[in-house]
Structures are given as C-alpha cells and as structure tokens.
Amino acid sequence: MVQYSLSSQENDFEVQFEALPVIDVSDVSDSRKKEIMESVASIDKQQSFISQRINELNTDIDRLTNNADGFDYMVAVSCGVICGLIDSFFVGELDFDEAFKKTNEKINQYVEEKAEEIRTSETVQRAIESAKKKAAKVGKKLSKQDIDRIKKEVTEGVANKFRKYIDEDTKNGTANALRRSIVKLEEHYKLASDNAHKGLKGMNSASHHLDDLAHHPTFWGLIAAIVGEVFRAGVLVDKNGHWHIRWLGFDKSDLKRWLELIIPIIISGIITWLLNVINSKYKEEVDKKIPAPIRKITSALAQAPLAIAILKSVRNVFTNWWGHLVSDMAGSKTSPGAGMGIPGLFVSILKELSSIPPLNYTGLPKFVDELYTQNKYDLRKELALLNELGRQSIPIIIGDVLVRTFYFVRHLITELSNKNDYKDINWRNVIPINNRTIARMMTIETGTFTAIDITDAAIRSAISNAGNVYSPKLYTDFVLRVNFVGIGRFAIAVTSDIAMGINRSLRIKEKMFLKNKYLMLEEAKLYYYQEETWIEAKETTIAMQHLYEVACKAFVFYHQKILELDEEWGLLSNHIENIKANDSEFVEELIELIDL
C-alpha cells in the first residue's frame, strides 16, 4: 500500500489517498513477477516521499519569495522617512552624561531603599522583643494592637531619621545616607569570597569585583557564590585570564550550615534504604497491594527532606549573593556613589569568556580588565548606555509596527476579498512575520531610516562645527547623533533578507533534484513494466502453442467420433430394415421418436 498526497496553495487544501496494488504480491507464484512487483511498489513508495517533500518545498519557496509590489515599497520608504524625522527631532544625540547621572541616582536610591528595609525590619523586631520582655516582667502580654502600634512608630522613626540624612546630604553635598546604607548591606549580606583576592598576584581592591566571579550578576556568578558558601572556596580569574581557587577556611556558622544540609541528606538516605529493603523483601506483596502511583509518590516523599534542604540552601545563598551585589552597586563605603561598582552583565560575560581557552591566550583578558579598571565601565555605565540605546530604539520600534501593521491590514483585506468566509482565510499569508515580502519591506524601511539618520547627523555636526572637517569635535558630534540601534536593525534586516534568498535558491535546487529523481524512478518503473510485458508475451506464446495442440487433438477426436457415428448409423440402418420387415409399425414410431 502506497500513500500519496496532493496539495493546492491557491485553494489551500490537501487531499490524501492510498493506492492499493491490483494483484497481491503474496499470491504471485512466479518469482520473476514477484520481484518486479516488489520493485515497482518500492519505487511507488519513494515517489510518494518525493512528492510530499516537493509539496513542502513549494510552500517554503512561496514563503521565501518576495511578492512585494510598488505600493509596498512606497509604504516602506514612507515609514522610514517618518521614523527618520522622529529620530532627528525627538531623539537627538546620545547624552551619556545625563543618562549616567540618572542611572546613578536610581541605583543609589535602590541601595538606600534596600538598606532601609533591612534596618526597619531589624529595628521593629528589636522593639517588639524589648516590649515583650517589659510586658512579661509585669505579667502581661502584648496584644496585636500593641504590636501594630510599635511597628508603625518604629517604621516612622526610622524613616524620619533617614530623611534627616538625605536633607543633610542635599544641604552639604555629602553622601552619608548612601554610605550608611552600603555599610548596613555589607554587614547584613556577607560574601564568603569578598576578600579572597588579597595576596594574589595581579589582583587588587580596584579590580576584585571583576576578578571574583561571585561578584558577577550572571548565572556563573551565582554558581561561584554557591561554591564559596557551601565549599568555602573563592573562584577568581586574574587580568591575564588565569584561574585561581582560594580556600577560605571554615567557622562555626559554616558547621551549622553543613549540618542543616547533611541531616536531611541522612534522613532521606535512611528512608530510601528502608523503602528499598521493603520492596526487595516483600516485592510481590507490595506490587500486588500497593498501586504503582502510590509507590512513586512514596519514593518521591522519601527525597523530600533532601529537596527542601537544597532549595532552602540555594534560596539563602541567592538572597545573600544578590544582597551583597546590591551593596557593591553604588561603590564602596569609602567612596559612596563615586567608586567602582560591580561589573555589568556585558562586561561580566566578556570576563568569563576571556578565561576560557584559547581566548585566555589572546589580548581579550587585558582588554576586559582595562575596560573595567581604567575606563570605569561598571554596571551603572552599562545601564546608562542601555538606557540611551533604548531611547534610540523608539523610532525603530515605531517603524516595525507601522510596516507590519500595513502588511497585516492589506493582506487581510486581500484574503477577505478572495474568500467567501473569514474562516477560509489563510493566515500564513496575513501574519507579518517569517516571509520574504515583509523581510524586504523591513530592509527598505530600515535602510531609508539609516540613510536619513546618517545624513541628518552629518548635516547637524557640520553646521555646529562650521564645516571644519579637520575638527575632531565634528566627528564626535557625528557619532553621537548616529542611531546605532537603527544601523543594527538595518544589518539584521539585510541579513534576514539575504538569508531567505539563499534558502530559497537551495530549496529550488533541491526541488529540481527531486523532480529529476522522480522522473528517473518513472523510467525505472517503465523498464520493469517492459520486462513484465516480455514475460507475459512469452507466457502467451506458450499458451497459444498449447491451445493449438489441444485444438489438433480435439479435431482428431472429432473426426474419430464422426467415423464411429457413421459406422454406428450404418449398423442402425441395417437394424431398422430388419425391424421394418418384421414390424413396420414399430419402425414408423421409432423414426418419429428419432425425428423428435
């Protein structure tokens, strides 16, 4: 049995049917015919697969074909012009200093709020405990209203004290409130590897946030923090890309933490061992009386103490790790708001990549170190740059939305006009993604935008510098006004368009190859049918010769029977004459019977 499928992209339907052989191969006794029929069935199966693949290729080729017309191009250019004007008059040039100032203020505020939350919680707890002791001395207990009142009074007192620090800093130009917050966070969230860099060559306090992986706001930074907290080992990478593992030693708090993790492991191990003993000793009874789901739940519950302990430990490490990173975001307590903070996500990933061979044998490790230590590119600067790039992305997003919305509306109207019901709409032709037409329109839109943006940047920088092409400021102003997000989006659009064109060519070549293979298989089938015809012709010749022999035998047999009948008729005539002579009436009756 061979399966076939036919599809039509114009009517958007697909029909599948099965072709059954006229003769069952299993009932064919002739080995030659059986071999021919099996070969033809195998070819039919291959052709079925080829037909299915060609249908898939036709769908892909149609998707990868640019069907944009002049109106589509006009709309794409218009959207690019509109977004270019938006970028020129509303986005303007990069203002990194202002962005850094705002980012610095937000991070300082976040650090202060985080510290005040901890300070308020600790102060409220101490106040409640103190009030409970005083009430216990006179034989009383604090009511819920008393506790709520203490929380409210203490919270307001802590907030008032913090506002005083803020007012003094605003008045005197100091940063005592931020310094106080950093100190509080450092006391509350202590990182095991915080001082692991001391004594190691090529590391110092200025770069230890970059060198100590536990200070990275990345997944591997969290792993390094877990290693430091659980195994008391600092994981560091120096400016040359060399790894260092620093053992930190243990104290009483580490012993307590280990016991909190080991005890659940022992409990889970004992429970699992008991379950295994019971299952091995009473396996038949257990399998018979206890359902399989219950057995699985029991085995899972045996691991619950271990899972809970691990999750609790990871949560505690994560909370402590993130809290420490917050304490280092705004600099150190000696230079709050101005010192080096933790590296950003981009620099942290670069640092981690630069420590992997063979990259650690290149100049990348030193470049990353200089980027952080000399150019002061920490988390605050990275966020400031991302903020400016986000501002530059506004016209880019608007352009994407405009072009894709136009494509969606136009093609939806076209589909509705060609279909009788909205249920028959082919949404693959309407959704403005993953097809060559929208890719080409985005290439034109982003290319137009980039051309206008670069032209605007060149004109404005030339005007502001009186056309002095030898002035370095002219080129600085030009770079600051260029929309780098737009250039990146244009590069992505061009790459996507070219990639779709390449994929289309590859699919067309594959389709041609499959069609040629299909025709070759048809030719092979023809040869098999010719062979079968010759076999049938030979069998027909043999059958005709056998028929001739039978016909000859039948003719001889017929001739013999005629002779025998003539002889018997002569004998019968003699008998009739004899009977006629003796009984004429009987002869007449006999003749009448013979005539009947």
Coordinates of C-alpha atoms in Angstrom, one line a residue:
M1 CA 0.0 0.0 0.0
V2 CA 1.4 3.4 -1.0
Q3 CA 0.2 6.7 0.3
Y4 CA 0.0 9.9 -1.9
S5 CA -0.8 13.5 -1.1
L6 CA -1.8 16.3 -3.3
S7 CA -2.0 19.9 -2.2
S8 CA -3.0 23.2 -3.8
Q9 CA -1.7 26.5 -2.4
E10 CA -4.2 28.6 -4.3
N11 CA -7.2 26.8 -2.8
D12 CA -5.4 25.9 0.5
F13 CA -6.5 22.3 0.7
E14 CA -4.7 19.0 0.8
V15 CA -6.1 15.6 -0.3
Q16 CA -4.5 12.3 0.9
F17 CA -5.3 8.9 -0.7
E18 CA -3.9 5.4 -0.7
A19 CA -3.1 3.3 -3.8
L20 CA -3.6 -0.4 -3.4
P21 CA -1.9 -2.8 -5.9
V22 CA -4.3 -4.7 -8.2
I23 CA -2.6 -8.0 -7.5
D24 CA -1.4 -9.1 -4.1
V25 CA 2.3 -9.9 -4.3
S26 CA 1.9 -12.6 -1.7
D27 CA -0.3 -14.5 -4.1
V28 CA 2.1 -14.4 -7.1
S29 CA 3.9 -17.7 -7.5
D30 CA 6.3 -16.6 -10.3
S31 CA 9.5 -15.4 -8.7
R32 CA 10.3 -13.0 -11.6
K33 CA 6.9 -11.4 -11.5
K34 CA 7.0 -11.1 -7.7
E35 CA 10.4 -9.4 -7.9
I36 CA 9.1 -6.9 -10.5
M37 CA 6.0 -6.1 -8.5
E38 CA 8.0 -5.6 -5.3
S39 CA 10.4 -3.3 -7.1
V40 CA 7.5 -1.3 -8.5
A41 CA 6.0 -1.0 -5.1
S42 CA 9.3 0.2 -3.6
I43 CA 9.5 2.9 -6.4
D44 CA 6.0 4.0 -5.7
K45 CA 6.9 4.4 -2.0
Q46 CA 9.9 6.5 -2.9
Q47 CA 7.9 8.7 -5.3
S48 CA 5.3 9.2 -2.5
F49 CA 8.0 10.6 -0.2
I50 CA 9.4 12.7 -3.0
S51 CA 6.0 14.2 -3.8
Q52 CA 5.5 15.0 -0.1
R53 CA 8.9 16.7 0.1
I54 CA 8.2 18.7 -3.2
N55 CA 5.0 20.0 -1.7
E56 CA 6.8 21.1 1.4
L57 CA 9.5 22.8 -0.8
N58 CA 6.8 24.6 -2.8
T59 CA 5.3 26.0 0.4
D60 CA 8.8 27.2 1.6
I61 CA 9.7 28.6 -1.8
D62 CA 6.4 30.6 -1.8
R63 CA 7.2 31.9 1.7
L64 CA 10.8 32.8 0.7
T65 CA 9.7 34.6 -2.5
N66 CA 9.4 38.4 -2.5
N67 CA 5.9 39.3 -3.6
A68 CA 6.1 43.0 -2.7
D69 CA 4.8 45.5 -5.3
G70 CA 5.4 49.2 -5.9
F71 CA 2.8 50.1 -3.3
D72 CA 4.5 48.0 -0.6
Y73 CA 7.9 49.7 -1.4
M74 CA 6.3 53.2 -1.3
V75 CA 4.8 52.4 2.2
A76 CA 8.2 51.1 3.4
V77 CA 10.0 54.2 2.2
S78 CA 7.4 56.4 3.8
C79 CA 7.7 54.7 7.1
G80 CA 11.5 55.0 7.0
V81 CA 11.2 58.7 6.3
I82 CA 8.7 59.3 9.2
C83 CA 10.9 57.4 11.7
G84 CA 13.9 59.3 10.5
L85 CA 12.2 62.6 11.2
I86 CA 11.1 61.3 14.6
D87 CA 14.7 60.4 15.4
S88 CA 16.0 63.7 14.1
F89 CA 13.6 66.0 16.0
F90 CA 12.7 64.0 19.1
V91 CA 15.5 61.5 19.9
G92 CA 18.5 63.6 19.0
E93 CA 22.1 62.8 20.0
L94 CA 23.4 60.4 22.7
D95 CA 23.6 62.2 26.1
F96 CA 25.6 59.6 28.0
D97 CA 26.5 62.0 30.9
E98 CA 22.8 62.8 31.6
A99 CA 21.9 59.1 31.3
F100 CA 24.7 58.1 33.7
K101 CA 23.6 60.8 36.2
K102 CA 20.0 59.4 36.2
T103 CA 21.1 55.8 36.3
N104 CA 23.5 56.6 39.2
E105 CA 20.7 58.3 41.1
K106 CA 18.3 55.3 40.6
I107 CA 20.9 52.8 41.8
N108 CA 21.8 54.9 44.8
Q109 CA 18.1 55.1 45.6
Y110 CA 17.7 51.4 45.2
V111 CA 20.6 50.7 47.5
E112 CA 19.2 53.1 50.1
E113 CA 15.7 51.6 49.9
K114 CA 17.1 48.0 50.3
A115 CA 19.2 49.0 53.3
E116 CA 16.3 50.9 54.9
E117 CA 14.0 47.8 54.5
I118 CA 16.5 45.7 56.5
R119 CA 17.1 48.5 59.0
T120 CA 13.4 48.9 59.6
S121 CA 12.8 45.2 59.9
E122 CA 15.6 44.7 62.4
T123 CA 14.6 47.8 64.5
V124 CA 11.0 46.7 64.6
Q125 CA 12.0 43.2 65.7
R126 CA 14.2 44.5 68.5
A127 CA 11.5 46.9 69.6
I128 CA 8.9 44.2 69.8
E129 CA 11.2 41.8 71.7
S130 CA 12.1 44.6 74.1
A131 CA 8.4 45.4 74.6
K132 CA 7.6 41.7 75.2
K133 CA 10.2 41.4 77.9
K134 CA 8.9 44.5 79.7
A135 CA 5.3 43.3 79.5
A136 CA 6.4 39.8 80.8
K137 CA 8.0 41.4 83.9
V138 CA 4.6 42.8 84.9
G139 CA 2.8 39.7 83.9
K140 CA 1.2 40.9 80.7
K141 CA 1.3 40.0 77.0
L142 CA 1.4 42.3 74.0
S143 CA -1.8 42.4 72.1
K144 CA -2.0 42.6 68.3
Q145 CA -2.9 46.3 68.5
D146 CA 0.2 46.9 70.7
I147 CA 2.4 45.1 68.1
D148 CA 0.9 47.1 65.2
R149 CA 1.4 50.3 67.1
I150 CA 5.1 49.5 67.8
K151 CA 5.6 48.6 64.1
K152 CA 4.1 51.9 63.0
E153 CA 6.0 54.1 65.4
V154 CA 9.3 52.4 64.8
T155 CA 8.9 52.5 61.0
E156 CA 8.1 56.2 61.1
G157 CA 11.1 56.8 63.4
V158 CA 13.5 55.0 61.0
A159 CA 12.1 56.8 58.0
N160 CA 12.4 60.2 59.8
K161 CA 16.0 59.5 60.7
F162 CA 16.8 58.5 57.1
R163 CA 15.1 61.7 55.7
K164 CA 17.4 63.8 58.0
Y165 CA 20.4 62.2 56.5
I166 CA 19.1 62.9 53.0
D167 CA 18.4 66.5 53.9
E168 CA 21.9 67.0 55.3
D169 CA 23.4 65.4 52.2
T170 CA 21.4 67.7 49.9
K171 CA 22.4 70.7 52.0
N172 CA 26.1 69.9 52.4
G173 CA 26.7 67.9 49.2
T174 CA 27.7 64.8 51.1
A175 CA 26.7 61.1 50.7
N176 CA 26.3 60.0 54.3
A177 CA 22.9 58.4 53.7
L178 CA 24.3 56.3 50.9
R179 CA 27.4 55.4 52.9
R180 CA 25.2 54.4 55.8
S181 CA 23.2 52.2 53.5
I182 CA 26.2 50.5 52.0
V183 CA 27.6 49.7 55.4
K184 CA 24.3 48.2 56.5
L185 CA 24.1 46.0 53.4
E186 CA 27.7 44.8 53.8
E187 CA 27.1 43.9 57.4
H188 CA 23.9 42.0 56.6
Y189 CA 25.0 40.3 53.4
K190 CA 28.5 38.9 53.8
L191 CA 30.0 37.1 50.8
A192 CA 32.4 34.3 51.6
S193 CA 34.9 35.3 48.9
D194 CA 34.7 39.0 49.4
N195 CA 38.4 39.2 50.4
A196 CA 39.7 36.2 48.6
H197 CA 41.7 38.4 46.2
K198 CA 44.1 39.6 48.9
G199 CA 47.6 38.2 48.4
L200 CA 47.0 37.0 44.9
K201 CA 49.3 38.5 42.2
G202 CA 47.6 40.7 39.6
M203 CA 44.6 41.4 41.8
N204 CA 43.7 44.4 44.0
S205 CA 40.7 46.0 45.6
A206 CA 40.0 48.1 42.5
S207 CA 39.5 45.1 40.3
H208 CA 38.4 42.4 42.7
H209 CA 34.7 42.9 41.8
L210 CA 35.7 41.9 38.2
D211 CA 38.2 39.2 39.2
D212 CA 36.0 37.5 41.7
L213 CA 33.3 35.6 39.7
A214 CA 30.9 35.7 42.7
H215 CA 30.6 39.5 42.1
H216 CA 29.2 38.9 38.6
P217 CA 25.5 39.4 38.1
T218 CA 25.3 36.3 35.9
F219 CA 24.5 32.6 36.2
W220 CA 28.1 31.7 36.7
G221 CA 28.4 34.4 39.3
L222 CA 25.6 32.6 41.3
I223 CA 27.4 29.3 40.9
A224 CA 30.7 30.8 42.2
A225 CA 28.7 32.2 45.2
I226 CA 27.3 28.8 45.9
V227 CA 30.8 27.2 45.7
G228 CA 32.0 29.9 48.1
E229 CA 29.2 29.5 50.6
V230 CA 29.0 25.7 50.5
F231 CA 32.6 24.6 49.9
R232 CA 34.3 27.7 51.2
A233 CA 36.3 28.3 48.1
G234 CA 36.7 31.5 46.1
V235 CA 36.7 31.3 42.3
L236 CA 38.8 34.1 40.7
V237 CA 40.3 35.0 37.3
D238 CA 43.1 37.5 37.1
K239 CA 43.7 40.1 34.3
N240 CA 45.7 37.5 32.3
G241 CA 42.8 35.1 32.2
H242 CA 44.3 32.6 34.7
W243 CA 42.1 30.8 37.1
H244 CA 42.7 30.8 40.9
I245 CA 40.9 28.7 43.6
R246 CA 41.3 30.2 47.0
W247 CA 40.3 28.1 50.1
L248 CA 38.7 30.3 52.7
G249 CA 38.6 28.1 55.8
F250 CA 35.6 27.2 58.0
D251 CA 34.0 28.6 61.1
K252 CA 31.1 27.8 63.4
S253 CA 28.4 29.2 61.1
D254 CA 29.7 27.0 58.3
L255 CA 29.4 23.9 60.5
K256 CA 25.8 24.9 61.3
R257 CA 25.1 25.3 57.6
W258 CA 26.6 22.0 56.8
L259 CA 24.6 20.2 59.5
E260 CA 21.4 21.8 58.1
L261 CA 22.2 20.2 54.7
I262 CA 23.7 16.9 55.9
I263 CA 20.9 15.9 58.3
P264 CA 18.2 16.0 55.6
I265 CA 20.5 14.0 53.4
I266 CA 20.9 11.3 56.1
I267 CA 17.2 11.3 56.7
S268 CA 16.4 10.9 53.0
G269 CA 19.0 8.2 52.7
I270 CA 17.6 6.2 55.6
I271 CA 14.0 6.4 54.4
T272 CA 15.1 5.4 50.8
W273 CA 17.1 2.5 52.2
L274 CA 14.1 1.3 54.3
L275 CA 11.8 1.5 51.2
N276 CA 14.3 -0.5 49.1
V277 CA 14.6 -3.2 51.8
I278 CA 10.8 -3.5 52.0
N279 CA 10.5 -3.5 48.2
S280 CA 13.1 -6.2 47.8
K281 CA 11.9 -8.5 50.6
Y282 CA 8.1 -8.1 50.0
K283 CA 8.2 -7.2 46.3
E284 CA 5.3 -9.4 45.2
E285 CA 3.0 -8.3 48.1
V286 CA 3.9 -4.6 47.6
D287 CA 3.3 -4.8 43.8
K288 CA 0.0 -6.6 44.4
K289 CA -1.4 -4.5 47.2
I290 CA 0.1 -1.0 46.6
P291 CA -0.7 0.8 43.3
A292 CA 2.2 2.0 41.2
P293 CA 1.3 5.7 41.6
I294 CA 1.3 5.3 45.4
R295 CA 4.7 3.7 45.2
K296 CA 6.1 6.5 43.1
I297 CA 4.7 9.1 45.5
T298 CA 6.2 7.3 48.4
S299 CA 9.6 7.3 46.7
A300 CA 9.3 11.0 45.9
L301 CA 8.4 11.8 49.5
A302 CA 11.5 10.0 50.7
Q303 CA 13.6 12.6 48.8
A304 CA 11.5 15.5 50.1
P305 CA 13.8 16.4 53.1
L306 CA 16.8 16.5 50.8
A307 CA 15.0 18.6 48.1
I308 CA 13.7 21.0 50.7
A309 CA 17.1 21.4 52.3
I310 CA 18.8 22.0 48.9
L311 CA 16.1 24.5 47.8
K312 CA 16.4 26.3 51.1
S313 CA 20.2 26.5 50.9
V314 CA 20.1 27.8 47.3
R315 CA 17.5 30.4 48.2
N316 CA 19.6 31.6 51.2
V317 CA 22.7 31.7 49.0
F318 CA 20.9 33.6 46.3
T319 CA 19.4 36.1 48.7
N320 CA 22.8 36.7 50.4
W321 CA 24.6 36.9 47.0
W322 CA 22.1 39.4 45.5
G323 CA 22.1 41.5 48.6
H324 CA 25.9 41.7 48.6
L325 CA 25.8 42.7 44.9
V326 CA 23.4 45.5 45.8
S327 CA 25.8 46.7 48.5
D328 CA 28.6 47.0 45.8
M329 CA 26.5 48.6 43.1
A330 CA 26.9 52.1 44.3
G331 CA 30.6 51.9 45.1
S332 CA 32.3 51.2 48.5
K333 CA 31.6 52.8 51.8
T334 CA 34.8 54.9 51.4
S335 CA 33.6 56.4 48.1
P336 CA 29.8 56.0 48.0
G337 CA 28.3 56.9 44.7
A338 CA 31.7 57.6 43.1
G339 CA 33.7 54.4 43.5
M340 CA 33.8 51.4 41.3
G341 CA 30.6 49.2 41.4
I342 CA 30.1 45.7 40.2
P343 CA 30.7 44.9 36.6
G344 CA 27.6 44.9 34.4
L345 CA 26.2 41.9 32.6
F346 CA 28.1 42.6 29.3
V347 CA 31.5 43.0 31.0
S348 CA 30.9 40.0 33.3
I349 CA 30.1 37.7 30.4
L350 CA 33.2 39.1 28.5
K351 CA 35.3 38.4 31.6
E352 CA 34.0 34.8 31.9
L353 CA 34.5 34.2 28.1
S354 CA 38.0 35.6 28.2
S355 CA 39.0 33.0 30.8
I356 CA 38.2 30.1 28.5
P357 CA 41.0 28.6 26.3
P358 CA 42.1 29.6 23.8
L359 CA 40.6 33.1 24.4
N360 CA 42.7 33.5 27.6
Y361 CA 45.8 33.3 25.4
T362 CA 44.7 36.4 23.4
G363 CA 44.5 40.0 24.4
L364 CA 40.9 39.8 25.4
P365 CA 41.5 39.3 29.2
K366 CA 43.6 42.5 29.4
F367 CA 41.1 44.4 27.2
V368 CA 38.3 43.5 29.6
D369 CA 40.4 44.4 32.6
E370 CA 41.2 47.8 31.1
L371 CA 37.6 48.4 30.2
Y372 CA 36.6 48.0 33.8
T373 CA 39.5 49.4 35.8
Q374 CA 40.7 52.2 33.5
N375 CA 37.5 53.2 31.6
K376 CA 35.4 52.6 34.8
Y377 CA 32.8 50.7 32.8
D378 CA 30.7 49.2 35.6
L379 CA 27.1 48.3 35.9
R380 CA 25.9 52.0 36.2
K381 CA 27.6 52.9 32.9
E382 CA 26.3 49.8 31.2
L383 CA 22.7 50.6 32.3
A384 CA 23.2 54.2 31.2
L385 CA 24.3 53.1 27.8
L386 CA 21.4 50.6 27.6
N387 CA 19.0 53.4 28.6
E388 CA 20.3 55.6 25.7
L389 CA 20.1 52.7 23.3
G390 CA 16.6 52.1 24.5
R391 CA 15.7 55.8 23.7
Q392 CA 17.2 55.3 20.2
S393 CA 15.1 52.2 19.7
I394 CA 11.9 54.1 19.9
P395 CA 11.8 55.1 16.2
I396 CA 13.0 51.7 15.2
I397 CA 10.1 50.1 17.1
I398 CA 7.6 52.6 15.6
G399 CA 8.9 51.7 12.1
D400 CA 8.5 48.0 12.7
V401 CA 5.0 48.5 14.0
L402 CA 3.9 50.7 11.0
V403 CA 5.3 48.4 8.3
R404 CA 3.9 45.2 9.8
T405 CA 0.5 46.8 10.6
F406 CA 0.2 47.9 7.0
Y407 CA 1.2 44.5 5.7
F408 CA -1.3 42.8 8.0
V409 CA -4.2 45.1 7.1
R410 CA -3.6 45.0 3.3
H411 CA -3.2 41.2 3.1
L412 CA -6.2 40.6 5.4
I413 CA -8.3 42.7 3.1
T414 CA -7.0 40.8 0.1
E415 CA -7.8 37.4 1.7
L416 CA -11.3 38.6 2.7
S417 CA -12.0 39.7 -0.9
N418 CA -10.8 36.3 -2.3
K419 CA -12.6 34.1 0.3
N420 CA -16.3 33.7 0.9
D421 CA -15.9 33.3 4.7
Y422 CA -13.4 34.6 7.2
K423 CA -12.9 31.0 8.4
D424 CA -11.3 30.3 5.0
I425 CA -8.5 32.9 5.4
N426 CA -5.0 31.6 5.0
W427 CA -3.4 33.3 8.0
R428 CA 0.1 32.4 6.8
N429 CA -0.4 35.0 4.1
V430 CA -1.6 37.6 6.6
I431 CA 0.7 37.3 9.6
P432 CA 3.6 39.8 9.0
I433 CA 6.4 37.5 10.1
N434 CA 8.7 34.9 8.6
N435 CA 8.2 35.6 4.9
R436 CA 10.4 37.3 2.3
T437 CA 7.9 40.0 1.5
I438 CA 7.9 41.5 5.0
A439 CA 11.7 41.0 5.2
R440 CA 12.2 43.0 2.0
M441 CA 9.9 45.8 3.3
M442 CA 11.8 46.0 6.6
T443 CA 15.1 46.1 4.7
I444 CA 13.8 49.1 2.7
E445 CA 12.3 50.8 5.7
T446 CA 15.4 50.5 7.9
G447 CA 17.7 51.3 5.0
T448 CA 15.7 54.5 4.4
F449 CA 15.8 55.3 8.1
T450 CA 19.5 54.8 8.3
A451 CA 20.2 56.9 5.3
I452 CA 18.2 59.8 6.7
D453 CA 19.7 59.4 10.1
I454 CA 23.3 59.4 8.8
T455 CA 22.5 62.4 6.5
D456 CA 20.9 64.3 9.4
A457 CA 23.9 63.5 11.7
A458 CA 26.4 64.7 9.0
I459 CA 24.5 68.0 8.3
R460 CA 23.9 68.9 12.0
S461 CA 27.6 68.1 13.0
A462 CA 28.8 70.1 10.0
I463 CA 26.6 73.1 10.9
S464 CA 27.6 73.0 14.6
N465 CA 31.3 73.0 13.7
A466 CA 31.1 75.5 10.8
G467 CA 32.0 72.8 8.3
N468 CA 35.5 72.3 9.7
V469 CA 36.4 68.8 8.6
Y470 CA 39.6 68.9 10.5
S471 CA 37.9 69.4 13.8
P472 CA 37.8 66.3 16.0
K473 CA 34.6 67.6 17.5
L474 CA 32.8 67.4 14.2
Y475 CA 33.3 63.6 14.1
T476 CA 32.5 63.3 17.8
D477 CA 29.2 65.1 17.2
F478 CA 28.5 63.0 14.2
V479 CA 29.0 59.7 16.1
L480 CA 26.8 60.9 19.0
R481 CA 23.9 61.7 16.6
V482 CA 24.1 58.4 14.7
N483 CA 21.4 55.9 15.7
F484 CA 23.3 52.7 16.3
V485 CA 20.2 50.7 17.0
G486 CA 18.9 51.7 13.6
I487 CA 22.2 50.6 12.0
G488 CA 22.0 47.3 13.9
R489 CA 18.3 46.8 12.8
F490 CA 19.2 47.5 9.2
A491 CA 22.0 45.0 9.4
I492 CA 19.6 42.4 10.8
A493 CA 17.0 43.1 8.1
V494 CA 19.6 42.8 5.3
T495 CA 21.0 39.6 6.8
S496 CA 17.5 38.1 7.1
D497 CA 16.6 39.1 3.5
I498 CA 19.8 37.7 2.1
A499 CA 19.5 34.5 4.2
M500 CA 15.9 34.0 2.9
G501 CA 17.2 34.4 -0.7
I502 CA 19.9 31.9 -0.2
N503 CA 17.5 29.4 1.4
R504 CA 15.1 29.9 -1.5
S505 CA 17.9 29.1 -4.0
L506 CA 18.8 26.0 -2.0
R507 CA 15.2 24.8 -1.9
I508 CA 14.8 25.4 -5.7
K509 CA 17.9 23.3 -6.3
E510 CA 16.6 20.6 -4.1
K511 CA 13.2 20.7 -5.8
M512 CA 14.9 20.3 -9.2
F513 CA 17.0 17.4 -8.0
L514 CA 13.9 15.7 -6.5
K515 CA 11.9 16.2 -9.8
N516 CA 14.8 14.6 -11.8
K517 CA 14.9 11.8 -9.3
Y518 CA 11.1 11.3 -9.7
L519 CA 11.4 11.1 -13.5
M520 CA 14.3 8.6 -13.2
L521 CA 12.1 6.5 -10.9
E522 CA 9.3 6.7 -13.5
E523 CA 11.8 5.5 -16.2
A524 CA 12.9 2.6 -13.9
K525 CA 9.2 1.7 -13.5
L526 CA 8.8 1.7 -17.3
Y527 CA 11.7 -0.8 -17.6
Y528 CA 10.1 -3.1 -15.0
Y529 CA 6.8 -2.9 -16.9
Q530 CA 8.6 -3.7 -20.2
E531 CA 10.2 -6.8 -18.5
E532 CA 6.8 -7.8 -17.3
T533 CA 5.4 -7.4 -20.8
W534 CA 8.1 -9.7 -22.2
I535 CA 7.3 -12.3 -19.6
E536 CA 3.6 -12.1 -20.4
A537 CA 4.4 -12.3 -24.1
K538 CA 6.5 -15.4 -23.6
E539 CA 3.7 -17.0 -21.5
T540 CA 1.2 -16.0 -24.1
T541 CA 3.2 -17.8 -26.9
I542 CA 3.4 -20.9 -24.8
A543 CA -0.3 -20.7 -24.1
M544 CA -1.1 -20.4 -27.8
Q545 CA 1.1 -23.3 -28.7
H546 CA -0.6 -25.4 -26.1
L547 CA -4.0 -24.2 -27.4
Y548 CA -3.0 -25.3 -31.0
E549 CA -2.0 -28.7 -29.7
V550 CA -5.3 -29.1 -27.8
A551 CA -7.2 -27.9 -31.0
C552 CA -5.5 -30.5 -33.1
K553 CA -6.2 -33.2 -30.6
A554 CA -9.8 -32.1 -30.5
F555 CA -10.1 -32.2 -34.3
V556 CA -8.7 -35.8 -34.4
F557 CA -11.1 -36.7 -31.6
Y558 CA -14.0 -35.1 -33.5
H559 CA -13.1 -37.0 -36.7
Q560 CA -12.9 -40.3 -35.0
K561 CA -16.2 -39.7 -33.3
I562 CA -17.8 -38.8 -36.7
L563 CA -16.5 -42.1 -38.2
E564 CA -17.7 -44.0 -35.2
L565 CA -21.1 -42.3 -35.5
D566 CA -21.3 -43.1 -39.3
E567 CA -20.4 -46.7 -38.6
E568 CA -23.0 -46.9 -35.8
W569 CA -25.6 -45.3 -38.1
G570 CA -24.9 -47.9 -40.8
L571 CA -25.5 -50.6 -38.2
L572 CA -28.6 -48.8 -37.0
S573 CA -29.9 -48.6 -40.6
N574 CA -29.5 -52.4 -41.1
H575 CA -31.3 -53.0 -37.8
I576 CA -34.1 -50.7 -38.9
E577 CA -34.5 -52.6 -42.3
N578 CA -34.7 -55.9 -40.4
I579 CA -37.2 -54.5 -37.9
K580 CA -39.2 -52.9 -40.8
A581 CA -39.5 -56.2 -42.4
N582 CA -40.8 -57.8 -39.2
D583 CA -42.8 -54.9 -37.6
S584 CA -43.4 -51.9 -39.9
E585 CA -45.5 -50.0 -37.3
F586 CA -42.7 -50.1 -34.7
V587 CA -40.3 -48.7 -37.2
E588 CA -42.5 -45.8 -38.0
E589 CA -42.9 -45.0 -34.3
L590 CA -39.1 -45.3 -33.8
I591 CA -38.4 -42.9 -36.8
E592 CA -40.9 -40.4 -35.3
L593 CA -39.0 -40.6 -32.0
I594 CA -35.7 -40.1 -33.7
D595 CA -37.1 -37.0 -35.6
L596 CA -38.2 -35.5 -32.3

